[in-house]
mmCIF file of C-alpha atoms in Angstrom:
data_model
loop_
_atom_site.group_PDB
_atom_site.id
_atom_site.type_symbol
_atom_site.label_atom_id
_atom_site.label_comp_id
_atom_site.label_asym_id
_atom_site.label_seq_id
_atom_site.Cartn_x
_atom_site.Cartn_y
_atom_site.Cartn_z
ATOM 1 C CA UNK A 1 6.202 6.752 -19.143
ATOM 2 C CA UNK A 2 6.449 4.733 -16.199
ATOM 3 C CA UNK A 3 6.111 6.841 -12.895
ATOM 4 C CA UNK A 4 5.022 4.505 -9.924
ATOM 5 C CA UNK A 5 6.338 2.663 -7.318
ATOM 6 C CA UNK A 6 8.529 -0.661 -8.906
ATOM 7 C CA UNK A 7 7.118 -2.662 -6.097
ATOM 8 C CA UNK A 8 3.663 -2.527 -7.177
ATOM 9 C CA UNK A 9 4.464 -3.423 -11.146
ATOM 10 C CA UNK A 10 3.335 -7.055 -10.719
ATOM 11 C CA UNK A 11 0.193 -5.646 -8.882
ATOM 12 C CA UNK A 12 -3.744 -7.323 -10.441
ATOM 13 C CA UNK A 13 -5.130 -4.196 -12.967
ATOM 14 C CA UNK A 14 -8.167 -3.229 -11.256
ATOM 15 C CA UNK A 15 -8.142 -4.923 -7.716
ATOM 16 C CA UNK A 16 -10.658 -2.748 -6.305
ATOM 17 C CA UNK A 17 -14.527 -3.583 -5.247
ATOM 18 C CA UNK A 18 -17.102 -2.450 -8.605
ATOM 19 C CA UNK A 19 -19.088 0.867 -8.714
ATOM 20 C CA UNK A 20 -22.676 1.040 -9.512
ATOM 21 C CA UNK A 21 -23.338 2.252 -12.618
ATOM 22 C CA UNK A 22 -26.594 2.857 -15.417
ATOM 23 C CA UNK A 23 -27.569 2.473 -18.922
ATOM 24 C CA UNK A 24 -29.393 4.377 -21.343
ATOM 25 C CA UNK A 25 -31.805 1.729 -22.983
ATOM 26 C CA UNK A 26 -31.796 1.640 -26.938
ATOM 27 C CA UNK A 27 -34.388 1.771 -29.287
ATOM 28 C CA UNK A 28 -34.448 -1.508 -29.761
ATOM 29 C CA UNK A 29 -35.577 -2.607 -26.146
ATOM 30 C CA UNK A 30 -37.421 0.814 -24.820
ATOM 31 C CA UNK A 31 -40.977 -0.185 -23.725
ATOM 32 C CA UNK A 32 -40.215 -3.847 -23.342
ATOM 33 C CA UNK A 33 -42.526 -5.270 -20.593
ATOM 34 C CA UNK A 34 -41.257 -6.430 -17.435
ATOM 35 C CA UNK A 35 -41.762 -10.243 -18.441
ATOM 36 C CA UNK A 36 -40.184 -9.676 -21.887
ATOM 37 C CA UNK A 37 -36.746 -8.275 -20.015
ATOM 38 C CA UNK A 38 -36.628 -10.936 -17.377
ATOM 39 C CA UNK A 39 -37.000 -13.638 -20.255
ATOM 40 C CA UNK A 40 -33.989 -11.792 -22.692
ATOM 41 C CA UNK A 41 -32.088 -11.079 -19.335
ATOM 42 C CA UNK A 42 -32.075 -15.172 -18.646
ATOM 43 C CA UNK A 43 -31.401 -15.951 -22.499
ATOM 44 C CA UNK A 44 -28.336 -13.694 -21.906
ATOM 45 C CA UNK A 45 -27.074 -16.117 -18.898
ATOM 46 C CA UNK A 46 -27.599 -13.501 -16.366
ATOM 47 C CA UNK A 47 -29.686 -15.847 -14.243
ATOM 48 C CA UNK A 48 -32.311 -13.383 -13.215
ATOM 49 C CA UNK A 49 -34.257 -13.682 -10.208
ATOM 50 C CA UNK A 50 -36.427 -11.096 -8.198
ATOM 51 C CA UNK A 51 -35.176 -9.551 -4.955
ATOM 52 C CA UNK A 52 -37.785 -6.974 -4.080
ATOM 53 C CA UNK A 53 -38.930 -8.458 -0.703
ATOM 54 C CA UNK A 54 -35.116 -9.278 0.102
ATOM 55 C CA UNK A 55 -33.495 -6.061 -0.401
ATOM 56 C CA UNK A 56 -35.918 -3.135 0.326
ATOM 57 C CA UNK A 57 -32.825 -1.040 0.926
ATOM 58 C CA UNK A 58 -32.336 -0.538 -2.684
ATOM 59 C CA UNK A 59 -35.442 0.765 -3.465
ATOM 60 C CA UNK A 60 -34.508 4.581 -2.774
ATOM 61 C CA UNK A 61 -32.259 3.567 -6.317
ATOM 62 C CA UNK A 62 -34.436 1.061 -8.358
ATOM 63 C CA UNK A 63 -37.549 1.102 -8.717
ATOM 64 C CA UNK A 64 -39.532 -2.835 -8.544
ATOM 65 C CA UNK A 65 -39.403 -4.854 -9.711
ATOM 66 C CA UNK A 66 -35.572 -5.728 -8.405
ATOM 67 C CA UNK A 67 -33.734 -8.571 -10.283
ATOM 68 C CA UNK A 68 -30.418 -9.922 -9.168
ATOM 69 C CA UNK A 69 -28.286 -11.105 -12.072
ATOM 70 C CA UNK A 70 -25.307 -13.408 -11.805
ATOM 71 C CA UNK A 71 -22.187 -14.019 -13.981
ATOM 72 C CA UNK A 72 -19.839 -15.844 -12.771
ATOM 73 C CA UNK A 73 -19.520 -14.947 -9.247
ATOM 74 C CA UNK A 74 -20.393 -11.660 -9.663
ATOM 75 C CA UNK A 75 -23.959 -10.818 -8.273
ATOM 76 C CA UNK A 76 -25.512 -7.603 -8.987
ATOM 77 C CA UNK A 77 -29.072 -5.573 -8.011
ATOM 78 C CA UNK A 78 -30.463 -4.042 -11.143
ATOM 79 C CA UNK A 79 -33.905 -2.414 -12.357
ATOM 80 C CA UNK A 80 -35.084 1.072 -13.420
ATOM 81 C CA UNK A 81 -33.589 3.737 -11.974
ATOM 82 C CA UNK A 82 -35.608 5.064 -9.001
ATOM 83 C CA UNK A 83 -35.986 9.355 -8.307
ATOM 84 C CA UNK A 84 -32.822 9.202 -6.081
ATOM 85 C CA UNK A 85 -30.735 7.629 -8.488
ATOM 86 C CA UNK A 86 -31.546 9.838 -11.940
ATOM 87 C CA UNK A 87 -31.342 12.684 -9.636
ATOM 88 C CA UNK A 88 -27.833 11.599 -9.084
ATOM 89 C CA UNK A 89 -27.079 11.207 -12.591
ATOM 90 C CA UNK A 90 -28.468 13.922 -14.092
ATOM 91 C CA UNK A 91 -26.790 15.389 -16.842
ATOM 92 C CA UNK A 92 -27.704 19.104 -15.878
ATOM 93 C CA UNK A 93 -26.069 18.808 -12.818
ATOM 94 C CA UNK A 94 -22.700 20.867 -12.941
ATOM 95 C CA UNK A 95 -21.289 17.913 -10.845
ATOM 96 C CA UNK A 96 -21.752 15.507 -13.481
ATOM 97 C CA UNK A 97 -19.241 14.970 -16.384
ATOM 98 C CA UNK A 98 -20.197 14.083 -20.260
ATOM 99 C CA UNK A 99 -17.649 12.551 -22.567
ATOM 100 C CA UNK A 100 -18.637 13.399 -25.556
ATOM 101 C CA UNK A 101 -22.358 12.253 -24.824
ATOM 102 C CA UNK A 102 -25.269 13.882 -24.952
ATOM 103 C CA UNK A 103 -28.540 12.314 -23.840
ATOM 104 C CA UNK A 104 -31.223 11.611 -25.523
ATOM 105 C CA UNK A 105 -34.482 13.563 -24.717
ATOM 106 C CA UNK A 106 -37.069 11.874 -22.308
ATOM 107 C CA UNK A 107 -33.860 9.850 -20.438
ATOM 108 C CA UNK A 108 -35.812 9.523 -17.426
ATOM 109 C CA UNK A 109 -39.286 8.754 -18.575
ATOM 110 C CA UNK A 110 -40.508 5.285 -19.714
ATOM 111 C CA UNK A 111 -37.975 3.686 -17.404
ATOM 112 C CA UNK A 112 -35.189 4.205 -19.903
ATOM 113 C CA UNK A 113 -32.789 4.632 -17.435
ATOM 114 C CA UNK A 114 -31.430 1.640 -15.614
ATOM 115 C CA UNK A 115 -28.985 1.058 -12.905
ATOM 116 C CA UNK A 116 -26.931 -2.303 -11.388
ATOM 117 C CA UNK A 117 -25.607 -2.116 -7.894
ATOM 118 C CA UNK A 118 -22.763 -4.774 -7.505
ATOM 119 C CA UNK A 119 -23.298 -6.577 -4.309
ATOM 120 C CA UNK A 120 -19.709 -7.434 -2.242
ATOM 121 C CA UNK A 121 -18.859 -10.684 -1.842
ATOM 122 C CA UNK A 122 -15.694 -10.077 0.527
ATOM 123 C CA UNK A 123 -12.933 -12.102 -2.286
ATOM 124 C CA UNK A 124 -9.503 -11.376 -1.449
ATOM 125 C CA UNK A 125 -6.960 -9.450 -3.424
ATOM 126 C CA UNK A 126 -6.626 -12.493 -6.530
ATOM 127 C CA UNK A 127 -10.138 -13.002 -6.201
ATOM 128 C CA UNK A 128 -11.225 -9.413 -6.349
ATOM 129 C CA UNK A 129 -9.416 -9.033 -9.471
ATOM 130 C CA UNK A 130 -11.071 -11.777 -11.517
ATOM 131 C CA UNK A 131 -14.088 -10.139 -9.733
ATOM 132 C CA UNK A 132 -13.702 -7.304 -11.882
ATOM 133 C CA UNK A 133 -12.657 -8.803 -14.966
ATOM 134 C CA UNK A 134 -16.150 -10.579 -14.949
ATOM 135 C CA UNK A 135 -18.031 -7.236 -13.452
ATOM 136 C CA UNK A 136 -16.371 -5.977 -16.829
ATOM 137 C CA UNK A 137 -17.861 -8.900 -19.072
ATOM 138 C CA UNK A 138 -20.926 -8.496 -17.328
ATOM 139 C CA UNK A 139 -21.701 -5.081 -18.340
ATOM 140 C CA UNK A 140 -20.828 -5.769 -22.077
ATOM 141 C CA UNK A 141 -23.246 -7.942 -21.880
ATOM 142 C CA UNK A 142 -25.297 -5.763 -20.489
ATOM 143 C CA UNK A 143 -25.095 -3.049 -23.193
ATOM 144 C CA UNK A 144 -25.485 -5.075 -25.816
ATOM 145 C CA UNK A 145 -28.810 -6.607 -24.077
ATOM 146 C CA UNK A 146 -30.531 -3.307 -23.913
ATOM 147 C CA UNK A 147 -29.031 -1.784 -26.615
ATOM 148 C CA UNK A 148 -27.305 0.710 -24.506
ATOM 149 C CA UNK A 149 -26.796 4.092 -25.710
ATOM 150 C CA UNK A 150 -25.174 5.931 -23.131
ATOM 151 C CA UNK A 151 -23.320 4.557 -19.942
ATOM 152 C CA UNK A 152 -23.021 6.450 -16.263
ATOM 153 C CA UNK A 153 -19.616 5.658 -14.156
ATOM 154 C CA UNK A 154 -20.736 6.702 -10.681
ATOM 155 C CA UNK A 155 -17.550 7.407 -8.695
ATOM 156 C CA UNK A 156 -16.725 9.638 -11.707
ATOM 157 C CA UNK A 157 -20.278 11.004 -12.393
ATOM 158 C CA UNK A 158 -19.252 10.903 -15.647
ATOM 159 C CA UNK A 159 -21.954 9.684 -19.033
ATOM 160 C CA UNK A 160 -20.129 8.125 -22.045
ATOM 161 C CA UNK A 161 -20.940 6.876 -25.129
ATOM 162 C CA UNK A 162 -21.696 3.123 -24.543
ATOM 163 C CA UNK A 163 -21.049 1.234 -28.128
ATOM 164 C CA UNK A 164 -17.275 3.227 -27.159
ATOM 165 C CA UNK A 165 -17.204 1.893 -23.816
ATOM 166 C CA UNK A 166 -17.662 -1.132 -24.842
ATOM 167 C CA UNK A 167 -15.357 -1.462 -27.178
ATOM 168 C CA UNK A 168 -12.748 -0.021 -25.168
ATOM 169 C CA UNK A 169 -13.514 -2.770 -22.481
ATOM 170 C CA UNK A 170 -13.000 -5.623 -25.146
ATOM 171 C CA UNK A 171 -9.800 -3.642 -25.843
ATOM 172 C CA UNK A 172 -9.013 -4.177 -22.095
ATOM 173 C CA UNK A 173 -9.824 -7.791 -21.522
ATOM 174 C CA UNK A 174 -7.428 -8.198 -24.684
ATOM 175 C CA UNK A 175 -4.405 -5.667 -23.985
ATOM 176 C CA UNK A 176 -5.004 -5.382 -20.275
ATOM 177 C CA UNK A 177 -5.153 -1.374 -20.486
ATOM 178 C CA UNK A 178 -8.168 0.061 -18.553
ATOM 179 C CA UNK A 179 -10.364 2.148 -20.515
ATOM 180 C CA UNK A 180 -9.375 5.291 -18.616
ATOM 181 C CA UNK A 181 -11.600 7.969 -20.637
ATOM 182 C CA UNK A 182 -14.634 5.902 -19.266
ATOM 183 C CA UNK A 183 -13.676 5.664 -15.725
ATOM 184 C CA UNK A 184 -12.185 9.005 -15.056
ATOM 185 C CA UNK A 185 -13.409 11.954 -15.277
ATOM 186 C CA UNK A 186 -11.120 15.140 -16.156
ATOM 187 C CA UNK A 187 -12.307 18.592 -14.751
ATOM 188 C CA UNK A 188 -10.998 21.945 -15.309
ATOM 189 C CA UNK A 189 -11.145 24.418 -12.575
ATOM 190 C CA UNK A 190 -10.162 27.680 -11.601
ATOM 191 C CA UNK A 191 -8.535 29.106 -7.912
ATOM 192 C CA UNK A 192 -7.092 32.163 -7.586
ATOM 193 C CA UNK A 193 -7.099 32.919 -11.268
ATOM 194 C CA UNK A 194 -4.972 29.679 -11.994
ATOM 195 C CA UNK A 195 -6.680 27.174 -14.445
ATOM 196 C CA UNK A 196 -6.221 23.361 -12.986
ATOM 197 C CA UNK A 197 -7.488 20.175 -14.569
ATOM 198 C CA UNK A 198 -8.061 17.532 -11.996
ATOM 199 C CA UNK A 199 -9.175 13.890 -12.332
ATOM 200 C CA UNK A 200 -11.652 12.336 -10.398
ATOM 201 C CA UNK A 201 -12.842 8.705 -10.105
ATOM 202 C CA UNK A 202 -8.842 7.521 -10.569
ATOM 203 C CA UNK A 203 -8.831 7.053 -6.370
ATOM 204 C CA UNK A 204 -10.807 3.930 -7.134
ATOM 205 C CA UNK A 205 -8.455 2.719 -9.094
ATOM 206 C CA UNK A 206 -5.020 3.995 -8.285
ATOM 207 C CA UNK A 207 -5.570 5.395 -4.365
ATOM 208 C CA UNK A 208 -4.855 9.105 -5.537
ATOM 209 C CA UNK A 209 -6.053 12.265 -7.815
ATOM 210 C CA UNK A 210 -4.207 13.902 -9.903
ATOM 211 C CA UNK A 211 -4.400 17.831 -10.326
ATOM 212 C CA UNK A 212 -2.199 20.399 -12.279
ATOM 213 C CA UNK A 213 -2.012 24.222 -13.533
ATOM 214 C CA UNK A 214 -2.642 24.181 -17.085
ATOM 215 C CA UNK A 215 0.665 25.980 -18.680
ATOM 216 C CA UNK A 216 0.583 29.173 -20.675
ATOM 217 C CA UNK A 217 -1.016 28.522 -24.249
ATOM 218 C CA UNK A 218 -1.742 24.580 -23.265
ATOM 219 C CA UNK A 219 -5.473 24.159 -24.300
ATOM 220 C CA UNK A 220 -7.445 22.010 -22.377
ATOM 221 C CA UNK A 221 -7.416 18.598 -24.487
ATOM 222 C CA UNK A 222 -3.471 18.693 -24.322
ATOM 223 C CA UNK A 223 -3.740 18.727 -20.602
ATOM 224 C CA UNK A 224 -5.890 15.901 -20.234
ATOM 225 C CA UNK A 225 -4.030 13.577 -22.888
ATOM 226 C CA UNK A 226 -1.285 14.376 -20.724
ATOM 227 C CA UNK A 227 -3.198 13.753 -17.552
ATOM 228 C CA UNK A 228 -5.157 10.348 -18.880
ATOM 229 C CA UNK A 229 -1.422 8.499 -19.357
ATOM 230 C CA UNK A 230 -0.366 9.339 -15.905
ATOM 231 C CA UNK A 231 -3.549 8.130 -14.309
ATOM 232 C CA UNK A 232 -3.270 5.150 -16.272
ATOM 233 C CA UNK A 233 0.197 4.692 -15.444
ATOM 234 C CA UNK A 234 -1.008 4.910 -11.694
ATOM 235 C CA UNK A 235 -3.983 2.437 -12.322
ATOM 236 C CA UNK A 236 -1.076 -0.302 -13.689
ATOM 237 C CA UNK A 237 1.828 0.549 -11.692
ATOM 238 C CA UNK A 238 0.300 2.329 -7.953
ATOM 239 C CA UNK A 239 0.178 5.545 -6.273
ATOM 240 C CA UNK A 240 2.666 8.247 -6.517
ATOM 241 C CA UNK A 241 4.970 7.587 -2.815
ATOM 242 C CA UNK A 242 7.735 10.461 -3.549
ATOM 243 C CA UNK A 243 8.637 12.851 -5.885
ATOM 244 C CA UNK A 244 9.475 12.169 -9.322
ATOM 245 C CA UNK A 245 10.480 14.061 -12.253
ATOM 246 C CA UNK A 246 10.315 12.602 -16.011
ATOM 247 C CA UNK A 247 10.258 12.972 -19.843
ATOM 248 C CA UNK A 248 7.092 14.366 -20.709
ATOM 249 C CA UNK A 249 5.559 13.405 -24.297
ATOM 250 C CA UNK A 250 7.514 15.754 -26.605
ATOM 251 C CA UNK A 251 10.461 16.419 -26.864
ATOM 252 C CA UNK A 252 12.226 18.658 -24.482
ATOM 253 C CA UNK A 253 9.153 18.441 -22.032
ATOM 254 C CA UNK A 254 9.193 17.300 -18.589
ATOM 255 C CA UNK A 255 6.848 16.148 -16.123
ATOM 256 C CA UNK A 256 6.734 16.549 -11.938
ATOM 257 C CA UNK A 257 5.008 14.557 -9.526
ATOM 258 C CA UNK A 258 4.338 15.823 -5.908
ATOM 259 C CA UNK A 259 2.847 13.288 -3.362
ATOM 260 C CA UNK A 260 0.246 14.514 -1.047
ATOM 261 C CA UNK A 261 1.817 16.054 2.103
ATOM 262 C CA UNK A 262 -1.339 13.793 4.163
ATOM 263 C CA UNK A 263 -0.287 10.065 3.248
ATOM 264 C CA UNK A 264 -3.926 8.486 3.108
ATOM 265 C CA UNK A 265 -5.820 11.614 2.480
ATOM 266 C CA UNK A 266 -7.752 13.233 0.451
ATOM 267 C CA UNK A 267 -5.515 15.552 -1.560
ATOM 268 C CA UNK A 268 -4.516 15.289 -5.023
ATOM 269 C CA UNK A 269 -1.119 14.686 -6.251
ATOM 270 C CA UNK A 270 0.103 17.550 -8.090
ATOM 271 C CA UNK A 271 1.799 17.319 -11.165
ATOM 272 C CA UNK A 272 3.733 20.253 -13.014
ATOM 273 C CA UNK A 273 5.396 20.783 -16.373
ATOM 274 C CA UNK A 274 8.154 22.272 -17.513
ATOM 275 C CA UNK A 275 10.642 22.367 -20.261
ATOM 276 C CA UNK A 276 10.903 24.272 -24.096
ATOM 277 C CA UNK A 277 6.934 24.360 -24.161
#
């Protein structure tokens, strides 16, 4: 199903600045000392060196001590997770999406929870790109280092299972196809007694939302397989520009895109389907 604009199909996949994100630590490397990290964080290649009295900004989201680890040219602030930052990934929250991941009990004690700021460079468009690819690397490395258990996508609030993500990132760096379960989150709603699912975190990616009324006897899983290969046509091919209309995945089904009436803003594009459902 291709649905975006044909001048963007030659466009870089992910040519947009990284998030933050964290990382559940693993049995394997809970209660490790602050010497013993630094020492497997270096054996890993990340080139760890301590930034506390540098970048006292960050300490509202990691607690000291600071490291910043490099790969490649990506640079990135990591630590344990200060209050501010587990408050914003909090799994309670009804903001905050879970794929199929539930945390482990005591997440925020002991440290267990761990988050890596990327730091902006200012690479242009070719740059950015292989920017990413290595931001990508970097936090495979970065699960298998600590043993990761569960993995925290901030402009999607959304926890995953991290062995998954990671494996859907190798999948990437092979086939080129974004794992979009990971980086988008897929949210059902209700207005005016009309159930929606709606995507967030694909603007990062794609410049745009998705949103659409769930059809009569649709549950939601069918919506969102439906809704996860549209945003991931939009992460390959662009943003929705005008109105399109399509073969849906079965037969006899068809799909509608609407652009956003205000070019630039903030509203979804709304997507309908029709056909011998």
């Amino acid at each position: 199903m291709r649905t975006m604009d044909a001048d963007n199909s030659n466009a870089p996949i992910l040519p947009v600045p990284p998030e933050p994100f964290a990382l559940i630590i693993g049995p394997s490397m809970r209660g490790a000392s602050d010497v013993s990290l630094e020492t497997s964080l270096r054996h890993m290649g990340l080139r760890p060196e301590r930034a506390d009295s540098e970048r006292a900004d960050m300490m509202e989201q990691i607690a000291p001590p600071l490291f910043r680890l490099r790969f490649g040219r990506e640079s990135m602030l990591a630590g344990r997770a200060a209050d501010a930052a587990l408050a914003l990934v909090d799994p309670a929250n009804p903001a905050t999406s879970l794929l199929a991941a539930s945390l482990p009990q005591g997440w925020r004690e002991s440290g267990q929870c761990w988050m890596f700021v990327p730091e902006e460079d200012g690479h242009g468009a070719h740059e950015q790109t292989m920017q990413m690819r290595e931001f990508f690397k970097m936090m495979v490395l970065l699960i298998d280092l600590f043993d990761a258990s569960h993995f925290f996508w901030s402009p999607a609030r959304l926890w995953s299972d991290a062995p998954q993500f990671r494996a859907s990132v190798a999948e990437m760096l092979i086939s080129g196809m974004p794992p979009i379960l990971h980086l988008v989150a897929f949210r059902r709603h209700e207005a005016e007694g009309v159930d929606f699912v709606g995507t967030r975190g694909l603007a990062l990616f794609a410049q745009q939302e998705l949103e659409g009324r769930i059809p009569k006897g649709w549950t939601v899983a069918e919506m969102v397989r439906r809704l996860a290969r549209l945003s991931l046509d939009m992460m390959l091919n662009g943003p929705v520009r005008e109105s399109r209309r399509m073969r849906g995945l079965d037969p006899g089904e068809w799909v509608h895109l609407s652009p956003p009436p205000d070019a630039g803003g903030s509203s979804p594009v709304r997507v309908e389907f029709g056909g011998d459902l």
